[in-house]
Tab-separated table of C-alpha atoms in Angstrom:
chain	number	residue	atom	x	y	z
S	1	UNK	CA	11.923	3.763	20.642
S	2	UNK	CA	11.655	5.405	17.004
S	3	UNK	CA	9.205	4.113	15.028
S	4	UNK	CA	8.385	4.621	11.191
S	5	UNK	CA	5.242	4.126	9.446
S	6	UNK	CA	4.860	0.630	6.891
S	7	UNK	CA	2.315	0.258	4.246
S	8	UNK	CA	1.354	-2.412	1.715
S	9	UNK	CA	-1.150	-2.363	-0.928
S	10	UNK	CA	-2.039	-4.975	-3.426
S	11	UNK	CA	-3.543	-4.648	-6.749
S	12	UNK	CA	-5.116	-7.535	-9.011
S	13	UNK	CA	-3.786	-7.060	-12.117
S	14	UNK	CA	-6.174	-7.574	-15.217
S	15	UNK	CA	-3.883	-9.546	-17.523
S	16	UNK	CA	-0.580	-11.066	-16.963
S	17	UNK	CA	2.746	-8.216	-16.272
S	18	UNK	CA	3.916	-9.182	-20.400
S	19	UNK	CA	0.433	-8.239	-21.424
S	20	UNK	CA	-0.555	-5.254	-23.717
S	21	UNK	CA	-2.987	-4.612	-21.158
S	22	UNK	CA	-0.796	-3.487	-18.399
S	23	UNK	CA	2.070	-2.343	-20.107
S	24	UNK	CA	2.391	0.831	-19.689
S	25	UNK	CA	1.835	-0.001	-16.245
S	26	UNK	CA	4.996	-1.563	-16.415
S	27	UNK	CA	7.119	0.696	-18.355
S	28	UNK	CA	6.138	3.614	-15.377
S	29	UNK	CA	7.305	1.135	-12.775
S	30	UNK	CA	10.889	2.740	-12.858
S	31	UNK	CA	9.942	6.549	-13.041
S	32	UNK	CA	7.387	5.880	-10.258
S	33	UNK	CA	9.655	3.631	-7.890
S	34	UNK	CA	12.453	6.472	-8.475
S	35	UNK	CA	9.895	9.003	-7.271
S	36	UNK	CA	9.017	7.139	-4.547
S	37	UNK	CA	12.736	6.772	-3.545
S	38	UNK	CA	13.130	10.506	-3.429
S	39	UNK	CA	10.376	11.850	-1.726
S	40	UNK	CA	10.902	13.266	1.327
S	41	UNK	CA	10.597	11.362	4.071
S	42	UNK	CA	10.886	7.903	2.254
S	43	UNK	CA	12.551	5.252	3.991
S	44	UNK	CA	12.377	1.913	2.171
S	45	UNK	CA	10.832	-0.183	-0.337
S	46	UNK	CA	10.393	-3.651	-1.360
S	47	UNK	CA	12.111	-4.720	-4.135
S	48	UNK	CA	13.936	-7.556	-5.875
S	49	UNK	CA	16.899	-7.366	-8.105
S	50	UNK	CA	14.682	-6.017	-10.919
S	51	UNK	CA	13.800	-2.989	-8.522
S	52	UNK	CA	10.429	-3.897	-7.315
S	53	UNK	CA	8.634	-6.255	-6.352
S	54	UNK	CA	6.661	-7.473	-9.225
S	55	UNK	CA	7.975	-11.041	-8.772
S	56	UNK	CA	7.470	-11.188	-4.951
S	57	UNK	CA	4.486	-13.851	-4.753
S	58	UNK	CA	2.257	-12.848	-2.054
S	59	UNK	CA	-1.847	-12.614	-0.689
S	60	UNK	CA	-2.731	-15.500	-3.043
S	61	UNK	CA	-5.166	-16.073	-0.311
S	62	UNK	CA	-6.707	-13.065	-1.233
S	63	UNK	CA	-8.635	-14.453	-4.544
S	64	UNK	CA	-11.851	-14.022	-4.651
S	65	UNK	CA	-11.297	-10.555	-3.678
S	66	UNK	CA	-11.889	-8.435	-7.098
S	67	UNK	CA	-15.709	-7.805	-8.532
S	68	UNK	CA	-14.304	-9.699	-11.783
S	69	UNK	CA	-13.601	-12.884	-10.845
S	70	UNK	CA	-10.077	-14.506	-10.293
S	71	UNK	CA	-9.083	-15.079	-14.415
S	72	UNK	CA	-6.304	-12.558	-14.352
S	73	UNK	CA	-2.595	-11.567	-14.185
S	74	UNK	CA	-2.447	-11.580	-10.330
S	75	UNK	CA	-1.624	-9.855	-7.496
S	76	UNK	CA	1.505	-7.514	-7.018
S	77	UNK	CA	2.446	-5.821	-4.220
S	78	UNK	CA	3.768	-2.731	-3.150
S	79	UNK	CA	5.561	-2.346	0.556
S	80	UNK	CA	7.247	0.768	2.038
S	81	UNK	CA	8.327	2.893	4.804
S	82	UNK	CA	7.714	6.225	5.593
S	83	UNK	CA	8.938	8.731	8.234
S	84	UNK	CA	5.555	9.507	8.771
S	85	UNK	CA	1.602	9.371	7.593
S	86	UNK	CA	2.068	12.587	6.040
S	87	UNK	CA	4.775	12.010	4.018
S	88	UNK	CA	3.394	8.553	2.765
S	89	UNK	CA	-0.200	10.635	1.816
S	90	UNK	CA	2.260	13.743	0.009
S	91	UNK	CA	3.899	11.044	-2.093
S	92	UNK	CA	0.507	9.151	-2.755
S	93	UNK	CA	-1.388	12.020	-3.605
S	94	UNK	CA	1.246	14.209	-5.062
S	95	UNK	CA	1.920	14.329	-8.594
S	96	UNK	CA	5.046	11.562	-9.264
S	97	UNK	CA	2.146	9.146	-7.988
S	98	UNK	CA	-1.322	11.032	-9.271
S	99	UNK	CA	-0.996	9.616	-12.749
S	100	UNK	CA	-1.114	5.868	-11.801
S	101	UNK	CA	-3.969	6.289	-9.829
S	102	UNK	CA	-6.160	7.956	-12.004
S	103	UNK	CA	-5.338	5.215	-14.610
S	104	UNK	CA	-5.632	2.443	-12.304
S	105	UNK	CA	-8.603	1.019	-13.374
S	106	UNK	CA	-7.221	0.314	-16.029
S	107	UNK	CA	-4.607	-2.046	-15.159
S	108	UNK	CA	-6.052	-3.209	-12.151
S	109	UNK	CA	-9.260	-5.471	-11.058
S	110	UNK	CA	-11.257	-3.430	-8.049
S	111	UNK	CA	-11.121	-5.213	-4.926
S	112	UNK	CA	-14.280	-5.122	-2.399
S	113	UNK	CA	-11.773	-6.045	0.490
S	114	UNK	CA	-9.321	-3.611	2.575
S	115	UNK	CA	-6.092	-3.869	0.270
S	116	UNK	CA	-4.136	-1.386	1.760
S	117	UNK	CA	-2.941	-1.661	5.573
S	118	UNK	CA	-0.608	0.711	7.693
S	119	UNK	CA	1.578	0.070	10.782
S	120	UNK	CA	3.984	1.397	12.858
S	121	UNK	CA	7.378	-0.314	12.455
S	122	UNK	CA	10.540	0.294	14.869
S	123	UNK	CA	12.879	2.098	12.748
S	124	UNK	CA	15.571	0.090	11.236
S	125	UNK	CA	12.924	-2.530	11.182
S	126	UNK	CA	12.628	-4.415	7.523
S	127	UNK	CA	8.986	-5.448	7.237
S	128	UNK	CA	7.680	-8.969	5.964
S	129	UNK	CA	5.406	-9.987	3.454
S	130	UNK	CA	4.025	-12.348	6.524
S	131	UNK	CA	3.046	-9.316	8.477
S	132	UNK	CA	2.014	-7.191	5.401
S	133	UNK	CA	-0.238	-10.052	5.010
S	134	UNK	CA	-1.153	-10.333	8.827
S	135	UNK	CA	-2.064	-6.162	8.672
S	136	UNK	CA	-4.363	-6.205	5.925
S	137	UNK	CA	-6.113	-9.237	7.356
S	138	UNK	CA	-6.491	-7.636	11.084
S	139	UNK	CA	-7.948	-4.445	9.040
S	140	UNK	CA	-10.514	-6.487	7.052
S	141	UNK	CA	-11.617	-8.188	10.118
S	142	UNK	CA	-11.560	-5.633	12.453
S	143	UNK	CA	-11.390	-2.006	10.801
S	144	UNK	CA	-8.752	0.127	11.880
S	145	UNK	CA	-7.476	-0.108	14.710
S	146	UNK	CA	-3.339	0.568	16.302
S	147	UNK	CA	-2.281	-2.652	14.904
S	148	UNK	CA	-3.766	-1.707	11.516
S	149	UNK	CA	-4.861	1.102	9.870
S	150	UNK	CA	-5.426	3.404	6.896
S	151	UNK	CA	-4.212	6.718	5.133
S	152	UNK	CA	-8.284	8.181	5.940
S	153	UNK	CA	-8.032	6.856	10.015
S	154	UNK	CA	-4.744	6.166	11.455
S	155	UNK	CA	-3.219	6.045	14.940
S	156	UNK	CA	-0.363	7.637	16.321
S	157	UNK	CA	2.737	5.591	16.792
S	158	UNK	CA	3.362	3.919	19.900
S	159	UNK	CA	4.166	5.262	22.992
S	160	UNK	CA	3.044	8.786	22.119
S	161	UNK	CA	0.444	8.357	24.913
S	162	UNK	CA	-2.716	8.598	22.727
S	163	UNK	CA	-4.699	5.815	21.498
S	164	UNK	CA	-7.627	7.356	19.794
S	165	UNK	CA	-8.091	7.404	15.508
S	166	UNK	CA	-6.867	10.302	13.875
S	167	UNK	CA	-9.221	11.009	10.840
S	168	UNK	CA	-6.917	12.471	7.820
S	169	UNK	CA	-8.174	16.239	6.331
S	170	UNK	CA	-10.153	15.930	3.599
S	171	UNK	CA	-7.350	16.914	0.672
S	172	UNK	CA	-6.324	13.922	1.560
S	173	UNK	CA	-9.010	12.153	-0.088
S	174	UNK	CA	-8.547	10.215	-3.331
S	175	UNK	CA	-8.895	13.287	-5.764
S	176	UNK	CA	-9.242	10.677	-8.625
């Protein structure tokens, strides 16, 4: 079997998505999405009709999380597939996506928790916000680990006969 790499990562926002405060948050969501879309080795995203997934209502267990407190816009979500680890961390770290997250403090509260999870999907597979949910509470719990991991330590996907953490090269490190 094929597999493909999933991710999800949530963000508290600091005021509502029709704020002034997160605004031009919003108006990037397009040009960044679009990016996203067309970077090699891409697969899918989550998205509603509006194309993304601002409305999807998920990890409202996951108050309490931020260092602010809980009076805020809420959490979005972000979901997505990826041929592989590499390409997710060339899109992430590349510049179509660079610009959001050096400005992300902005827009978003910081969260002491894991809010990022990765797992290997069988390809053709659509992922759930149920099992987004599951990953990132496996990783909080129990570090990473096959089931779930992250872009610094991740695993190689199933069946490729090795089981130990692979530790990501250091330009792959946040450069903001």
């Amino acid at each position: 079997m094929e597999y493909v790499v999933a991710q999800v990562n949530i963000g508290r926002l600091v005021a509502p998505l029709d704020s002034p405060e997160v605004a031009d948050f919003v108006a990037g969501l397009d040009s960044v999405n679009a990016a996203a879309d067309g970077a090699p080795g891409f697969v899918w995203r989550l998205q509603t009709e509006d194309g993304n997934a601002t409305a999807v209502r998920a990890f409202e267990w996951a108050t309490g999380d931020s260092d602010t407190g809980n009076s805020d816009g809420g959490i979005i979500i972000n979901m997505s597939a990826w041929e592989t680890v590499e390409a997710l961390a060339a899109y992430v770290y590349g510049p179509a996506h660079i610009a959001v997250l050096r400005r992300r403090r902005e827009w978003f509260k910081r969260i002491r928790l894991a809010y990022a999870a990765l797992w290997w999907i069988p390809r053709g597979h659509i992922p759930t916000v149920a099992e987004a949910e599951d990953r990132v509470k496996h990783l909080r719990v129990h570090g990473p680990t096959p089931h779930a991991f992250t872009l610094k330590v991740h695993f190689p996907p199933p069946g490729s006969g090795d089981r130990y953490p692979l530790h990501s090269p250091e330009d792959w490190a946040c450069p903001v």
